[in-house]
Coordinates of C-alpha atoms in Angstrom, one line a residue:
X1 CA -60.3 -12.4 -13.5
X2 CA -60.2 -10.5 -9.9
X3 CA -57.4 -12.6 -9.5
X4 CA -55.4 -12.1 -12.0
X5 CA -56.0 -8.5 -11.5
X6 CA -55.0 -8.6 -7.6
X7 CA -51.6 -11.2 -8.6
X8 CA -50.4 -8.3 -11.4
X9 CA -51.3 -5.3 -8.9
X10 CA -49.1 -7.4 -6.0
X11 CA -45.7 -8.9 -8.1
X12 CA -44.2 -5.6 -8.2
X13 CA -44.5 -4.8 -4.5
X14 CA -43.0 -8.1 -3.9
X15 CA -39.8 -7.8 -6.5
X16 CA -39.1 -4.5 -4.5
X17 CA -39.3 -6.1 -1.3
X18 CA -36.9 -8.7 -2.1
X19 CA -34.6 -6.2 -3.3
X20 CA -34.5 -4.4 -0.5
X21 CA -34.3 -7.2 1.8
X22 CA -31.3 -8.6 -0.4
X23 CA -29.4 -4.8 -0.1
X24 CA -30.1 -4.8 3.3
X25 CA -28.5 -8.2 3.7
X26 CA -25.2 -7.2 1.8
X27 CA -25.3 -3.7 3.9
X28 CA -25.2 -5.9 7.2
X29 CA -21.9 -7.3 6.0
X30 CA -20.1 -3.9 6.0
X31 CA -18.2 -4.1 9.3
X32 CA -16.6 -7.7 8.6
X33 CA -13.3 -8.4 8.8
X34 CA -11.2 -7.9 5.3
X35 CA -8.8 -10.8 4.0
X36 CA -6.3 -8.5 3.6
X37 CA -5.4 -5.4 5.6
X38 CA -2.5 -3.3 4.3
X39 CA -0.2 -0.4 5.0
X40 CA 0.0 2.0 2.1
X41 CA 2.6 4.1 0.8
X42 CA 2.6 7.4 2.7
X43 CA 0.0 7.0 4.8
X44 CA -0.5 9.7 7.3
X45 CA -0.8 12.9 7.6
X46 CA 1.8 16.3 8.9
X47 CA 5.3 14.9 10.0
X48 CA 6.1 15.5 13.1
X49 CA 9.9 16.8 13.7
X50 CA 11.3 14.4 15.3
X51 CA 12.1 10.5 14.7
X52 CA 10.4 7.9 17.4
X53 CA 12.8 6.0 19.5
X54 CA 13.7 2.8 18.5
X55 CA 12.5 -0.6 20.7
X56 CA 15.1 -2.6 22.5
X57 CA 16.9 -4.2 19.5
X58 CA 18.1 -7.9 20.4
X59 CA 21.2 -8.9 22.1
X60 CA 23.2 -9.8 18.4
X61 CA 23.5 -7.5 15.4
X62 CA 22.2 -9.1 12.2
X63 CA 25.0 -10.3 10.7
X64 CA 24.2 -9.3 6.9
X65 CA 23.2 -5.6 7.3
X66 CA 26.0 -5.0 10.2
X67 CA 26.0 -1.2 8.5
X68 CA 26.2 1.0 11.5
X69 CA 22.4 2.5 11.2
X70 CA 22.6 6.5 10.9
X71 CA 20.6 9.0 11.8
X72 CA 17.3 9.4 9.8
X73 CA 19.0 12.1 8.0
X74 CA -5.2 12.4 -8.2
X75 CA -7.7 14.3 -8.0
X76 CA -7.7 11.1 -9.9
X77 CA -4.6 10.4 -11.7
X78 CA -6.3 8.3 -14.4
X79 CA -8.2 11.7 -15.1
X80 CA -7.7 15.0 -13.7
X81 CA -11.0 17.2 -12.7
X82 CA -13.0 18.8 -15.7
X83 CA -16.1 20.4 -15.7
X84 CA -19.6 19.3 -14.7
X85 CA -20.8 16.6 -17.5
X86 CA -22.5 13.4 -17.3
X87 CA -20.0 10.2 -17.3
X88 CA -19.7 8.6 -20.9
X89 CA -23.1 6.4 -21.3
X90 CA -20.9 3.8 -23.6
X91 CA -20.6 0.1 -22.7
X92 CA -17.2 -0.2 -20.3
X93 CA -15.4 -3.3 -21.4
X94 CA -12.8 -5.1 -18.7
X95 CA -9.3 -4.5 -19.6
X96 CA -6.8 -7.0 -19.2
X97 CA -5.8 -6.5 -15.8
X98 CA -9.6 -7.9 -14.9
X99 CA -10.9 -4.5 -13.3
X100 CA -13.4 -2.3 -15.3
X101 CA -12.8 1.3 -15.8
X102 CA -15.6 3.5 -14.8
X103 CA -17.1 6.8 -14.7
X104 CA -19.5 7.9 -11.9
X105 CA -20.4 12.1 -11.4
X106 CA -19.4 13.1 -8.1
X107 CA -20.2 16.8 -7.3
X108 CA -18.7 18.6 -9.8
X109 CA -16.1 16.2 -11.2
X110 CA -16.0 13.2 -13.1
X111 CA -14.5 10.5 -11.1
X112 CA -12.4 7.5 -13.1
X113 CA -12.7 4.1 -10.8
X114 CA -11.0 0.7 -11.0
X115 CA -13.8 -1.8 -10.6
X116 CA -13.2 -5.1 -8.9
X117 CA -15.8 -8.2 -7.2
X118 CA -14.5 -10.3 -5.0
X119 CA -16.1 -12.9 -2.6
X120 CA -15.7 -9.8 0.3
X121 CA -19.0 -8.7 2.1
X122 CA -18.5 -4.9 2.0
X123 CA -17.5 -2.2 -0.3
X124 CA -13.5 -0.9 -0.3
X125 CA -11.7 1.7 -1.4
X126 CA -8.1 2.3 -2.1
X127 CA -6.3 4.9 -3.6
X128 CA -2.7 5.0 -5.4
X129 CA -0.5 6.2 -8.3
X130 CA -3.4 5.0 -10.3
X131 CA -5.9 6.5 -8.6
X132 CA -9.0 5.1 -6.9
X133 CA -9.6 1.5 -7.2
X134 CA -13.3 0.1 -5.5
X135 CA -13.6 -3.7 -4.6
X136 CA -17.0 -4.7 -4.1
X137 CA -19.0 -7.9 -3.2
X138 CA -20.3 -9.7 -6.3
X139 CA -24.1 -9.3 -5.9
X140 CA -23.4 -5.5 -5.3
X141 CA -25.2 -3.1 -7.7
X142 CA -23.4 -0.3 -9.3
X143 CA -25.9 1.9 -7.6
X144 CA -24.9 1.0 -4.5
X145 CA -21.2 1.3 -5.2
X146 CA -21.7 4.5 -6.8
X147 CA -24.0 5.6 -3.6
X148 CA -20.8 4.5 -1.6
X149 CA -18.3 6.5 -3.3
X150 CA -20.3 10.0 -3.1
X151 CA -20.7 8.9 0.9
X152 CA -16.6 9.0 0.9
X153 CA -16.1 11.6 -1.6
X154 CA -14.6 14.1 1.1
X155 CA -12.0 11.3 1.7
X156 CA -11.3 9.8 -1.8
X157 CA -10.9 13.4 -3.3
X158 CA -8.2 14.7 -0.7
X159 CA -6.6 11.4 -0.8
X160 CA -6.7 11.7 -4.8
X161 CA -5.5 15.2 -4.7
X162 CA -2.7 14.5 -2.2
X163 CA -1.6 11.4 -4.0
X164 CA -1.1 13.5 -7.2
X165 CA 0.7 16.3 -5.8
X166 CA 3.8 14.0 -3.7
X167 CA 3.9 12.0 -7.5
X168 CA 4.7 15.4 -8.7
X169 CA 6.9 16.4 -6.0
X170 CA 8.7 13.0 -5.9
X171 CA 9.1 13.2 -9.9
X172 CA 10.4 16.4 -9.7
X173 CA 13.4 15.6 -7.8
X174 CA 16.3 14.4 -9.7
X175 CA 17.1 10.8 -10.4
X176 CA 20.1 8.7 -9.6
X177 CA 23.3 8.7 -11.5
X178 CA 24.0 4.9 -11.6
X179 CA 28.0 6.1 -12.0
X180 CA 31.2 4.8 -9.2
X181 CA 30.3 7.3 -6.6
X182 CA 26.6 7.4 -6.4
X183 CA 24.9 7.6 -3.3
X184 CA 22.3 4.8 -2.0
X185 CA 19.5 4.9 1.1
X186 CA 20.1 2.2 3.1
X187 CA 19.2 1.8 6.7
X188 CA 18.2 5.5 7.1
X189 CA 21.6 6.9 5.9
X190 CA 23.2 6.4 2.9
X191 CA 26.1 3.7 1.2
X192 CA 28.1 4.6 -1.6
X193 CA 28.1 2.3 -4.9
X194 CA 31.4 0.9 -6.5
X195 CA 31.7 0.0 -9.9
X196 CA 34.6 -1.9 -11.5
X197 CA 35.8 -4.2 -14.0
X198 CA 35.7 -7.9 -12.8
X199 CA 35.9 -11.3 -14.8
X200 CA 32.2 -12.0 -13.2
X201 CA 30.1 -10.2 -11.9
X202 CA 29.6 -10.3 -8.0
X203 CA 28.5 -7.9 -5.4
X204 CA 30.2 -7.3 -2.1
X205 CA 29.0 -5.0 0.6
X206 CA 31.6 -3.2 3.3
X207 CA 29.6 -2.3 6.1
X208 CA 32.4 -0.5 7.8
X209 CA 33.4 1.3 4.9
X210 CA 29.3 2.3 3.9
X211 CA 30.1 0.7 0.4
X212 CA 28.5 -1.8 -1.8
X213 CA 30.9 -3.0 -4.9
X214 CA 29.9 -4.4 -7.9
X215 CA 32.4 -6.1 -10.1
X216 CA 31.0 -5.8 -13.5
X217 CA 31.9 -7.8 -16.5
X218 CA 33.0 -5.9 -20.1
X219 CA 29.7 -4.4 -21.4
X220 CA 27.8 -4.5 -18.9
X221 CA 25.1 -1.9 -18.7
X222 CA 23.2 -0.2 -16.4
X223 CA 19.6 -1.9 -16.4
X224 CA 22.1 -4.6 -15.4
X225 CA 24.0 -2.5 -12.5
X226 CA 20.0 -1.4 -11.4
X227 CA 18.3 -4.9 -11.5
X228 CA 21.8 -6.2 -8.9
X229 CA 21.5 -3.7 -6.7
X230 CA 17.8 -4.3 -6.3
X231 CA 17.9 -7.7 -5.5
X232 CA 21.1 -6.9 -3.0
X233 CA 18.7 -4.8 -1.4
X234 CA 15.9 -7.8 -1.6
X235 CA 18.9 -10.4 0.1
X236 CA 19.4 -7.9 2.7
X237 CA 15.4 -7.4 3.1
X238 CA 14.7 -11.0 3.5
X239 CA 17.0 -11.7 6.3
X240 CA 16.0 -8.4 8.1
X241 CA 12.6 -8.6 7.9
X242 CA 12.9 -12.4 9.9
X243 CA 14.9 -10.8 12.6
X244 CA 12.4 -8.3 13.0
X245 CA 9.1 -10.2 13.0
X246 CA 10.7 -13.0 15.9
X247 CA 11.4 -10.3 17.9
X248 CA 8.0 -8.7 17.9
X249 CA 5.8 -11.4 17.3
X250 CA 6.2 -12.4 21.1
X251 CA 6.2 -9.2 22.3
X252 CA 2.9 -8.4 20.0
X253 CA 1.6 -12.1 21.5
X254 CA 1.1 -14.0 17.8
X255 CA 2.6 -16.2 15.6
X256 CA 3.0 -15.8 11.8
X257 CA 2.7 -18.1 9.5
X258 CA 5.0 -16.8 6.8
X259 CA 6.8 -13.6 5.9
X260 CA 7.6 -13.0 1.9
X261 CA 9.3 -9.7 0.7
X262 CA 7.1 -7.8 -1.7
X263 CA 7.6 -5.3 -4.0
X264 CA 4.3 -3.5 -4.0
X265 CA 4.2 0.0 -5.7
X266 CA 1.5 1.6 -3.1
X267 CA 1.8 -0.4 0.3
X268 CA 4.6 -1.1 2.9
X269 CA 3.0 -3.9 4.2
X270 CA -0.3 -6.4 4.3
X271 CA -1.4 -9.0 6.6
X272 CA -3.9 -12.0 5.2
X273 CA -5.9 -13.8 7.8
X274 CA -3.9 -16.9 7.4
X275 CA -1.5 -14.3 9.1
X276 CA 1.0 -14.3 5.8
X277 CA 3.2 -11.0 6.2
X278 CA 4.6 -9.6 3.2
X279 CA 6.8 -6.4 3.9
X280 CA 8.3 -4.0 1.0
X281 CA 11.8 -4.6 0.5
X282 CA 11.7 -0.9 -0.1
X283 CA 11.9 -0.2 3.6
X284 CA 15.4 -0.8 3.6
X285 CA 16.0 2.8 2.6
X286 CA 14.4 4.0 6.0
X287 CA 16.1 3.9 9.8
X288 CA 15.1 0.4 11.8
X289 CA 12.9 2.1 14.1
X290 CA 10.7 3.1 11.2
X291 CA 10.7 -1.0 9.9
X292 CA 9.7 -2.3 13.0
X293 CA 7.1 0.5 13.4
X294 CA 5.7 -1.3 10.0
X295 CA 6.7 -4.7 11.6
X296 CA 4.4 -4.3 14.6
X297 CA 1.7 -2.9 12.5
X298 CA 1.1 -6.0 10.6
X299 CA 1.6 -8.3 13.2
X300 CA -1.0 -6.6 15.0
X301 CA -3.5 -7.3 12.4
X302 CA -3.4 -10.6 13.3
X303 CA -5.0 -9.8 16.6
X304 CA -7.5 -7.2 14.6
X305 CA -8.1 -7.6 11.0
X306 CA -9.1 -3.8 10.9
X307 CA -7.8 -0.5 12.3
X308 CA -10.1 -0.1 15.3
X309 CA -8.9 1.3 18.6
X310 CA -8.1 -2.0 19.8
X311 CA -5.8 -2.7 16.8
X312 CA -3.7 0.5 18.2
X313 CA -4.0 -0.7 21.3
X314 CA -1.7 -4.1 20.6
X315 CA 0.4 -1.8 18.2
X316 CA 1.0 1.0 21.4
X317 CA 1.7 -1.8 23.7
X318 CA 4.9 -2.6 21.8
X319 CA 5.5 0.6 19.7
X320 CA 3.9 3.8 21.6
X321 CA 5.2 6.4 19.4
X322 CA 3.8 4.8 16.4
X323 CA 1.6 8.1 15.4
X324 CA 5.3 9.4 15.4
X325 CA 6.6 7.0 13.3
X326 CA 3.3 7.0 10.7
X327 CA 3.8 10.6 9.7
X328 CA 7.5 10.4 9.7
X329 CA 7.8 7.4 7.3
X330 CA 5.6 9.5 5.0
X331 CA 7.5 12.1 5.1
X332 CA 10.7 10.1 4.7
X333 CA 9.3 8.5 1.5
X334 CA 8.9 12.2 0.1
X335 CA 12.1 12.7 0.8
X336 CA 13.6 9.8 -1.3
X337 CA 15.7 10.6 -4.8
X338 CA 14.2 8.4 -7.9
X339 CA 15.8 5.3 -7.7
X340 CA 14.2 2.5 -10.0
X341 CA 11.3 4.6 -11.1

């Protein structure tokens, strides 16, 4: 019977120590290496006045974007702040997109998250149009996750906050008119779009004369005129983007193993440890020293999967006024009229 007694008295110490030595485990993990480092949207912080001087560009122009380059002329969103309450005790069911939707109390505010596990061995954050979206290793509890976010609350909520306000400011500013005439960022200036009647349609672009035609058939509309001046701007991407990465991949010291063009709502670029680059077509808008500043970021990351000092090390040895070029691509982005929104 002392026994018994004595094996009751000592199970519970034991659960709790093989909890904690589990949490410790996972903890350990929280410096490793991500699969997938990217470059959001507007990252950075004040924009400096100035544009950074572009690297030494190669020896021949690239033949399909020949345009003379000019010069560069929430808190959460899913919810905003309300009053101090205690998050909604109901069951949260995954939506389709696979990420549960939940609630955790952080200070005074009720913070909406994106939930997603993965196979990664620490806890990340990322914020967007969406608002904050956690990935977190599989054996993670929510207690921990939730312990995670109020460590980073000072960060999520500016990052929120600031998010939401350049949505407002960029939604504020009046779309294009997809009309003969209309003016189009390309290259860090701007191109002006012709429209006319064709038999077919087919899309010519006059670098000399800044102007990109489009011979459009009868009825023709302009989701149609939208969607082929999109994927112009993906053709001219793809070949771009190549030019850029074989010059700087020696200079950086790495190979790639593939580049793809991506059309990412909140990143201009991401790296994958199998060194895949995928770069936001979007950057064609913006002046070629501001795509190579995103070109030797990712590159970089294939020398350090993270954004230590060393990682800006290999970026300044190629690109030293990248902390130019950071805040000044933010600010450019701002600065953008609604194209395809």
């Amino acid at each position: 019977m002392d026994r018994i007694r004595n094996a009751r008295h000592f199970a519970p110490r034991l659960q709790r120590w093989l909890e904690n030595s589990t949490q410790a485990s996972e903890r350990s993990g929280e410096g490793a290496a991500q699969a997938d480092l990217q470059l959001d949207l507007f990252a950075g912080g004040a924009a400096p006045a100035e544009a950074p001087t572009a690297p030494p560009s190669p020896p021949s122009p690239f033949p399909a974007s020949s345009f003379p380059i000019a010069a560069p002329a929430t808190v959460n969103l899913l919810r905003p702040p309300v009053p101090l309450r205690r998050p909604d005790p109901s069951p949260v069911l995954p939506p389709a997109d696979g990420m549960e939707r939940r609630q955790v109390l952080v200070g005074s505010f009720i913070l909406e998250y994106a939930l997603r596990r993965s196979t990664r061995r620490s806890i990340g954050f990322m914020v967007d149009d969406n608002g904050l979206r956690v990935t977190a290793p599989k054996r993670c509890t929510l207690a921990d996750i939730e312990n995670a976010i109020r460590a980073k609350q000072s960060w999520i909520l500016s990052k929120l906050d600031d998010r939401r306000q350049r949505r407002a400011a960029r939604l504020d500013k009046p779309p294009i008119e997809w009309k003969d005439g209309a003016k189009l960022p390309y290259l860090g200036g701007e191109i002006t779009l012709r429209l006319h009647h064709a038999a077919r349609n087919r899309t010519a672009f006059d670098p000399q004369a800044g102007e990109l035609a489009l011979g459009l058939v009868q009825g023709a509309t302009e989701l149609l005129v939208k969607e082929r001046v999109k994927n112009w701007y993906k053709q001219q991407a793809e070949g771009l983007f190549a030019q850029r990465l074989d010059l700087y991949a020696p200079r950086v010291g790495v190979q790639y193993a593939s580049m793809s063009v991506s059309s990412a709502d909140a990143r201009w670029g991401s790296c994958t440890i199998g060194r895949v680059i995928r770069l936001n077509w979007k950057l064609m808008f913006f002046s070629l020293p501001l795509i190579d500043y995103v070109v030797a970021h990712e590159l970089a990351h294939i020398h350090e999967m993270n954004h230590s000092p060393r990682f800006w090390a290999h970026v300044g040895r190629v690109y030293p006024q990248y902390e130019e070029a950071k805040q000044l691509l933010r600010r450019r982005s701002q600065e953008l009229p609604v194209l395809f929104g």
